[in-house]
Amino acid sequence: DIDTQTDAFLDRPSAPIFVPMKTGVDRDTQIYEGDLFDFDVEVDPILEVLVGKTLEQSMLEVMEEEELAAMKEHQDHFEQIRNVELAETQRVEEAEKRRFEEKERRVAQEQARVQREAQIREKVAAHKFSKGYLQELHSAVFHNLRETGFFYNPLEREVTTDFLPWLVAEVQARVQRVAVGRALADSLIEAAVARQQALVDEAASLHGAVQGQLAEIARKEAEEKAAATAAAAAAAAEAAARAAENEPVADGGEAAGEE
């Protein structure tokens, strides 16, 4: 095996700076300190500008911070007011809700009480009517029995042959009469309720008719007032027109008199 070791690759050296050949004659000038530049004098405007800009920037930053603080304070105050108003609104809404619920509950209680009272009144009226009717019926039955001679001195044969069959028949008749009385009471109660409902409907219709007549009278009065107003306005316009027509004539007469 044969190999060859090459040298390391060297970078190309940088080209030397071109220096042109000197021509002409050299001259020099003596400059003393303070002839061209005075630091103490020249630095004042620069320092004034730097200090002014620094102070202006500082003032702007301070004003911006104060403005941000004021905005933050105003925002916090607004948030507090809004939270207070929101809490007050919620409190009012809750109070209104409680009042509405209490009102609905009271209305429901009152309706239930009125309904119970109506039912009780109907039951009492029915009980009174049936009681009075049955009392009169009972009195009439016993009076008729006494008049017909069914009550006499009891004897065993008469009791077994006449009184017991009669008693059974009368009990059946009484039960039937009671049933008829109850049916009649129910029919009377239904008729009374229907009559009351008819009276209520008639009152409602009369109320609606009266309201319609009142509305019609009010409309007619409004139309009469509007017609009167229009007539008055037309009369005023006509009078103004006549006055305007007479006014030039009077001016012409005055001019002729002056001539």
mmCIF file of C-alpha atoms in Angstrom:
data_model
loop_
_atom_site.group_PDB
_atom_site.id
_atom_site.type_symbol
_atom_site.label_atom_id
_atom_site.label_comp_id
_atom_site.label_asym_id
_atom_site.label_seq_id
_atom_site.Cartn_x
_atom_site.Cartn_y
_atom_site.Cartn_z
ATOM 1 C CA ASP A 1 0.000 0.000 0.000
ATOM 2 C CA ILE A 2 1.256 3.428 -0.919
ATOM 3 C CA ASP A 3 -0.263 6.713 0.265
ATOM 4 C CA THR A 4 0.610 10.381 0.165
ATOM 5 C CA GLN A 5 0.019 12.948 2.909
ATOM 6 C CA THR A 6 -0.826 16.388 1.540
ATOM 7 C CA ASP A 7 -0.241 19.627 3.414
ATOM 8 C CA ALA A 8 -3.099 21.326 5.235
ATOM 9 C CA PHE A 9 -5.135 23.789 3.119
ATOM 10 C CA LEU A 10 -4.068 27.295 3.931
ATOM 11 C CA ASP A 11 -6.392 30.318 3.629
ATOM 12 C CA ARG A 12 -5.598 32.884 1.043
ATOM 13 C CA PRO A 13 -3.859 35.828 2.640
ATOM 14 C CA SER A 14 -5.741 39.136 2.577
ATOM 15 C CA ALA A 15 -4.709 41.658 -0.002
ATOM 16 C CA PRO A 16 -2.730 44.600 1.369
ATOM 17 C CA ILE A 17 -4.421 47.996 1.598
ATOM 18 C CA PHE A 18 -3.734 50.136 -1.420
ATOM 19 C CA VAL A 19 -1.786 53.215 -0.492
ATOM 20 C CA PRO A 20 -1.453 55.672 -3.336
ATOM 21 C CA MET A 21 1.804 57.392 -3.950
ATOM 22 C CA LYS A 22 2.164 60.699 -2.157
ATOM 23 C CA THR A 23 2.189 63.757 -4.426
ATOM 24 C CA GLY A 24 2.360 67.484 -3.782
ATOM 25 C CA VAL A 25 3.824 69.478 -0.891
ATOM 26 C CA ASP A 26 2.815 68.907 2.778
ATOM 27 C CA ARG A 27 1.460 71.896 4.705
ATOM 28 C CA ASP A 28 0.541 72.213 8.378
ATOM 29 C CA THR A 29 -1.305 74.693 10.548
ATOM 30 C CA GLN A 30 -0.983 75.327 14.258
ATOM 31 C CA ILE A 31 -4.358 75.146 16.070
ATOM 32 C CA TYR A 32 -4.520 76.124 19.694
ATOM 33 C CA GLU A 33 -6.933 74.876 22.312
ATOM 34 C CA GLY A 34 -10.338 76.496 21.990
ATOM 35 C CA ASP A 35 -9.918 77.701 18.388
ATOM 36 C CA LEU A 36 -12.254 75.148 16.731
ATOM 37 C CA PHE A 37 -14.419 73.677 19.556
ATOM 38 C CA ASP A 38 -15.271 74.825 23.081
ATOM 39 C CA PHE A 39 -16.846 71.917 24.977
ATOM 40 C CA ASP A 40 -18.309 73.998 27.772
ATOM 41 C CA VAL A 41 -20.089 76.286 25.298
ATOM 42 C CA GLU A 42 -21.123 73.663 22.740
ATOM 43 C CA VAL A 43 -22.422 71.147 25.289
ATOM 44 C CA ASP A 44 -25.052 73.529 26.832
ATOM 45 C CA PRO A 45 -27.656 73.315 24.017
ATOM 46 C CA ILE A 46 -27.167 69.553 23.775
ATOM 47 C CA LEU A 47 -27.638 69.192 27.525
ATOM 48 C CA GLU A 48 -30.667 71.493 27.441
ATOM 49 C CA VAL A 49 -32.244 69.378 24.684
ATOM 50 C CA LEU A 50 -31.454 66.118 26.491
ATOM 51 C CA VAL A 51 -32.681 67.395 29.860
ATOM 52 C CA GLY A 52 -35.807 68.945 28.266
ATOM 53 C CA LYS A 53 -36.653 65.759 26.404
ATOM 54 C CA THR A 54 -36.035 63.699 29.545
ATOM 55 C CA LEU A 55 -38.231 65.963 31.679
ATOM 56 C CA GLU A 56 -40.940 66.052 29.006
ATOM 57 C CA GLN A 57 -40.898 62.262 28.699
ATOM 58 C CA SER A 58 -40.983 61.968 32.509
ATOM 59 C CA MET A 59 -43.925 64.370 32.716
ATOM 60 C CA LEU A 60 -45.757 62.438 30.015
ATOM 61 C CA GLU A 61 -45.161 59.162 31.822
ATOM 62 C CA VAL A 62 -46.276 60.662 35.151
ATOM 63 C CA MET A 63 -49.418 62.141 33.522
ATOM 64 C CA GLU A 64 -50.130 58.809 31.842
ATOM 65 C CA GLU A 65 -49.751 56.987 35.159
ATOM 66 C CA GLU A 66 -52.052 59.511 36.868
ATOM 67 C CA GLU A 67 -54.572 59.165 34.029
ATOM 68 C CA LEU A 68 -54.440 55.370 34.274
ATOM 69 C CA ALA A 69 -54.867 55.597 38.047
ATOM 70 C CA ALA A 70 -57.847 57.966 37.603
ATOM 71 C CA MET A 71 -59.374 55.653 35.001
ATOM 72 C CA LYS A 72 -58.841 52.682 37.299
ATOM 73 C CA GLU A 73 -60.439 54.560 40.192
ATOM 74 C CA HIS A 74 -63.363 55.632 37.998
ATOM 75 C CA GLN A 75 -63.761 52.065 36.754
ATOM 76 C CA ASP A 76 -63.724 50.729 40.324
ATOM 77 C CA HIS A 77 -66.309 53.339 41.342
ATOM 78 C CA PHE A 78 -68.451 52.422 38.347
ATOM 79 C CA GLU A 79 -68.134 48.728 39.191
ATOM 80 C CA GLN A 80 -69.228 49.446 42.764
ATOM 81 C CA ILE A 81 -72.219 51.484 41.578
ATOM 82 C CA ARG A 82 -73.156 48.802 39.059
ATOM 83 C CA ASN A 83 -72.867 46.060 41.681
ATOM 84 C CA VAL A 84 -75.015 48.068 44.087
ATOM 85 C CA GLU A 85 -77.598 48.725 41.361
ATOM 86 C CA LEU A 86 -77.533 45.069 40.339
ATOM 87 C CA ALA A 87 -78.059 43.992 43.950
ATOM 88 C CA GLU A 88 -80.880 46.515 44.339
ATOM 89 C CA THR A 89 -82.469 45.295 41.098
ATOM 90 C CA GLN A 90 -82.254 41.700 42.244
ATOM 91 C CA ARG A 91 -83.737 42.668 45.613
ATOM 92 C CA VAL A 92 -86.610 44.521 43.937
ATOM 93 C CA GLU A 93 -87.211 41.611 41.568
ATOM 94 C CA GLU A 94 -87.253 39.151 44.468
ATOM 95 C CA ALA A 95 -89.620 41.409 46.428
ATOM 96 C CA GLU A 96 -91.895 41.781 43.405
ATOM 97 C CA LYS A 97 -91.797 38.021 42.863
ATOM 98 C CA ARG A 98 -92.707 37.398 46.502
ATOM 99 C CA ARG A 99 -95.530 39.941 46.311
ATOM 100 C CA PHE A 100 -96.858 38.342 43.120
ATOM 101 C CA GLU A 101 -96.700 34.851 44.636
ATOM 102 C CA GLU A 102 -98.398 36.101 47.801
ATOM 103 C CA LYS A 103 -101.088 37.783 45.704
ATOM 104 C CA GLU A 104 -101.667 34.628 43.666
ATOM 105 C CA ARG A 105 -101.855 32.578 46.859
ATOM 106 C CA ARG A 106 -104.331 35.000 48.429
ATOM 107 C CA VAL A 107 -106.429 35.024 45.250
ATOM 108 C CA ALA A 108 -106.465 31.218 45.166
ATOM 109 C CA GLN A 109 -107.453 31.104 48.853
ATOM 110 C CA GLU A 110 -110.214 33.643 48.287
ATOM 111 C CA GLN A 111 -111.535 31.733 45.285
ATOM 112 C CA ALA A 112 -111.508 28.483 47.259
ATOM 113 C CA ARG A 113 -113.274 30.197 50.171
ATOM 114 C CA VAL A 114 -115.935 31.676 47.871
ATOM 115 C CA GLN A 115 -116.441 28.291 46.216
ATOM 116 C CA ARG A 116 -116.764 26.560 49.600
ATOM 117 C CA GLU A 117 -119.227 29.179 50.818
ATOM 118 C CA ALA A 118 -121.276 28.785 47.634
ATOM 119 C CA GLN A 119 -121.360 25.018 48.063
ATOM 120 C CA ILE A 120 -122.311 25.379 51.720
ATOM 121 C CA ARG A 121 -125.071 27.844 50.860
ATOM 122 C CA GLU A 122 -126.420 25.480 48.209
ATOM 123 C CA LYS A 123 -126.346 22.541 50.628
ATOM 124 C CA VAL A 124 -128.035 24.547 53.384
ATOM 125 C CA ALA A 125 -130.713 25.788 51.009
ATOM 126 C CA ALA A 126 -131.318 22.275 49.709
ATOM 127 C CA HIS A 127 -131.454 20.892 53.262
ATOM 128 C CA LYS A 128 -133.914 23.580 54.376
ATOM 129 C CA PHE A 129 -136.084 23.090 51.325
ATOM 130 C CA SER A 130 -136.159 19.293 51.637
ATOM 131 C CA LYS A 131 -136.765 19.472 55.396
ATOM 132 C CA GLY A 132 -139.672 21.878 55.018
ATOM 133 C CA TYR A 133 -141.120 19.894 52.155
ATOM 134 C CA LEU A 134 -140.868 16.604 54.064
ATOM 135 C CA GLN A 135 -142.395 18.151 57.199
ATOM 136 C CA GLU A 136 -145.364 19.386 55.235
ATOM 137 C CA LEU A 137 -145.650 16.021 53.502
ATOM 138 C CA HIS A 138 -145.471 14.169 56.836
ATOM 139 C CA SER A 139 -148.158 16.370 58.360
ATOM 140 C CA ALA A 140 -150.382 16.010 55.317
ATOM 141 C CA VAL A 141 -149.997 12.208 55.277
ATOM 142 C CA PHE A 142 -150.913 11.757 58.932
ATOM 143 C CA HIS A 143 -153.778 14.193 58.579
ATOM 144 C CA ASN A 144 -155.160 12.231 55.648
ATOM 145 C CA LEU A 145 -154.710 8.963 57.533
ATOM 146 C CA ARG A 146 -156.600 10.281 60.512
ATOM 147 C CA GLU A 147 -159.398 11.547 58.305
ATOM 148 C CA THR A 148 -159.736 8.225 56.480
ATOM 149 C CA GLY A 149 -160.038 6.277 59.770
ATOM 150 C CA PHE A 150 -156.973 4.092 59.573
ATOM 151 C CA PHE A 151 -156.105 4.779 63.202
ATOM 152 C CA TYR A 152 -158.509 2.999 65.578
ATOM 153 C CA ASN A 153 -158.266 0.771 68.598
ATOM 154 C CA PRO A 154 -155.732 -1.919 67.789
ATOM 155 C CA LEU A 155 -156.865 -5.531 67.819
ATOM 156 C CA GLU A 156 -154.737 -8.474 66.904
ATOM 157 C CA ARG A 157 -156.821 -9.491 63.907
ATOM 158 C CA GLU A 158 -157.118 -6.012 62.602
ATOM 159 C CA VAL A 159 -153.411 -5.469 63.147
ATOM 160 C CA THR A 160 -152.447 -8.607 61.273
ATOM 161 C CA THR A 161 -154.998 -8.242 58.497
ATOM 162 C CA ASP A 162 -155.325 -4.524 57.964
ATOM 163 C CA PHE A 163 -152.660 -2.475 59.767
ATOM 164 C CA LEU A 164 -149.488 -4.289 58.679
ATOM 165 C CA PRO A 165 -150.288 -4.359 54.940
ATOM 166 C CA TRP A 166 -151.348 -0.773 55.100
ATOM 167 C CA LEU A 167 -148.154 0.150 56.964
ATOM 168 C CA VAL A 168 -146.010 -1.560 54.352
ATOM 169 C CA ALA A 169 -147.852 0.220 51.576
ATOM 170 C CA GLU A 170 -147.550 3.553 53.335
ATOM 171 C CA VAL A 171 -143.845 3.065 53.971
ATOM 172 C CA GLN A 172 -143.299 2.338 50.332
ATOM 173 C CA ALA A 173 -145.364 5.365 49.415
ATOM 174 C CA ARG A 174 -143.373 7.476 51.842
ATOM 175 C CA VAL A 175 -140.069 6.244 50.445
ATOM 176 C CA GLN A 176 -141.307 6.996 46.982
ATOM 177 C CA ARG A 177 -142.444 10.440 48.070
ATOM 178 C CA VAL A 178 -139.076 11.063 49.667
ATOM 179 C CA ALA A 179 -137.369 10.058 46.447
ATOM 180 C CA VAL A 180 -139.743 12.291 44.498
ATOM 181 C CA GLY A 181 -139.089 15.112 46.941
ATOM 182 C CA ARG A 182 -135.353 14.731 46.571
ATOM 183 C CA ALA A 183 -135.659 14.636 42.791
ATOM 184 C CA LEU A 184 -137.873 17.724 42.915
ATOM 185 C CA ALA A 185 -135.389 19.464 45.212
ATOM 186 C CA ASP A 186 -132.571 18.657 42.822
ATOM 187 C CA SER A 187 -134.584 19.936 39.871
ATOM 188 C CA LEU A 188 -135.481 23.119 41.777
ATOM 189 C CA ILE A 189 -131.872 23.685 42.719
ATOM 190 C CA GLU A 190 -130.783 23.171 39.119
ATOM 191 C CA ALA A 191 -133.510 25.531 37.929
ATOM 192 C CA ALA A 192 -132.435 28.148 40.493
ATOM 193 C CA VAL A 193 -128.789 27.833 39.423
ATOM 194 C CA ALA A 194 -129.770 28.080 35.747
ATOM 195 C CA ARG A 195 -131.952 31.126 36.478
ATOM 196 C CA GLN A 196 -129.135 32.763 38.402
ATOM 197 C CA GLN A 197 -126.728 32.088 35.502
ATOM 198 C CA ALA A 198 -129.297 33.491 33.051
ATOM 199 C CA LEU A 199 -129.642 36.611 35.212
ATOM 200 C CA VAL A 200 -125.856 36.980 35.306
ATOM 201 C CA ASP A 201 -125.648 36.604 31.514
ATOM 202 C CA GLU A 202 -128.491 39.083 31.038
ATOM 203 C CA ALA A 203 -126.762 41.566 33.358
ATOM 204 C CA ALA A 204 -123.511 41.136 31.412
ATOM 205 C CA SER A 205 -125.320 41.712 28.089
ATOM 206 C CA LEU A 206 -127.083 44.795 29.490
ATOM 207 C CA HIS A 207 -123.767 46.108 30.769
ATOM 208 C CA GLY A 208 -122.200 45.601 27.333
ATOM 209 C CA ALA A 209 -125.165 47.347 25.652
ATOM 210 C CA VAL A 210 -124.909 50.294 28.065
ATOM 211 C CA GLN A 211 -121.179 50.541 27.454
ATOM 212 C CA GLY A 212 -121.779 50.505 23.684
ATOM 213 C CA GLN A 213 -124.421 53.252 23.979
ATOM 214 C CA LEU A 214 -122.089 55.341 26.127
ATOM 215 C CA ALA A 215 -119.286 54.875 23.576
ATOM 216 C CA GLU A 216 -121.661 55.862 20.746
ATOM 217 C CA ILE A 217 -122.783 58.995 22.655
ATOM 218 C CA ALA A 218 -119.151 59.927 23.336
ATOM 219 C CA ARG A 219 -118.315 59.435 19.648
ATOM 220 C CA LYS A 220 -121.245 61.594 18.555
ATOM 221 C CA GLU A 221 -120.245 64.339 21.023
ATOM 222 C CA ALA A 222 -116.674 64.203 19.713
ATOM 223 C CA GLU A 223 -117.959 64.462 16.110
ATOM 224 C CA GLU A 224 -120.198 67.408 17.053
ATOM 225 C CA LYS A 225 -117.291 69.147 18.795
ATOM 226 C CA ALA A 226 -115.056 68.529 15.780
ATOM 227 C CA ALA A 227 -117.767 69.864 13.426
ATOM 228 C CA ALA A 228 -118.245 72.943 15.611
ATOM 229 C CA THR A 229 -114.504 73.543 15.710
ATOM 230 C CA ALA A 230 -114.269 73.174 11.925
ATOM 231 C CA ALA A 231 -117.213 75.571 11.439
ATOM 232 C CA ALA A 232 -115.623 78.112 13.767
ATOM 233 C CA ALA A 233 -112.308 77.801 11.920
ATOM 234 C CA ALA A 234 -114.090 78.229 8.545
ATOM 235 C CA ALA A 235 -115.951 81.299 9.847
ATOM 236 C CA ALA A 236 -112.715 82.789 11.142
ATOM 237 C CA ALA A 237 -110.991 82.136 7.809
ATOM 238 C CA GLU A 238 -113.906 83.698 5.920
ATOM 239 C CA ALA A 239 -113.847 86.753 8.173
ATOM 240 C CA ALA A 240 -110.107 87.108 7.661
ATOM 241 C CA ALA A 241 -110.564 86.860 3.883
ATOM 242 C CA ARG A 242 -113.247 89.534 3.937
ATOM 243 C CA ALA A 243 -111.050 91.788 6.048
ATOM 244 C CA ALA A 244 -108.188 91.243 3.607
ATOM 245 C CA GLU A 245 -110.464 92.165 0.667
ATOM 246 C CA ASN A 246 -111.731 95.349 2.364
ATOM 247 C CA GLU A 247 -108.285 96.508 3.427
ATOM 248 C CA PRO A 248 -106.959 97.431 -0.103
ATOM 249 C CA VAL A 249 -110.148 99.388 -0.810
ATOM 250 C CA ALA A 250 -109.670 101.460 2.303
ATOM 251 C CA ASP A 251 -106.019 102.125 1.408
ATOM 252 C CA GLY A 252 -107.055 103.312 -2.079
ATOM 253 C CA GLY A 253 -109.574 105.742 -0.574
ATOM 254 C CA GLU A 254 -106.999 107.248 1.747
ATOM 255 C CA ALA A 255 -104.569 107.723 -1.146
ATOM 256 C CA ALA A 256 -107.214 109.522 -3.217
ATOM 257 C CA GLY A 257 -107.989 111.836 -0.310
ATOM 258 C CA GLU A 258 -104.360 112.800 0.072
ATOM 259 C CA GLU A 259 -104.114 113.708 -3.640
#
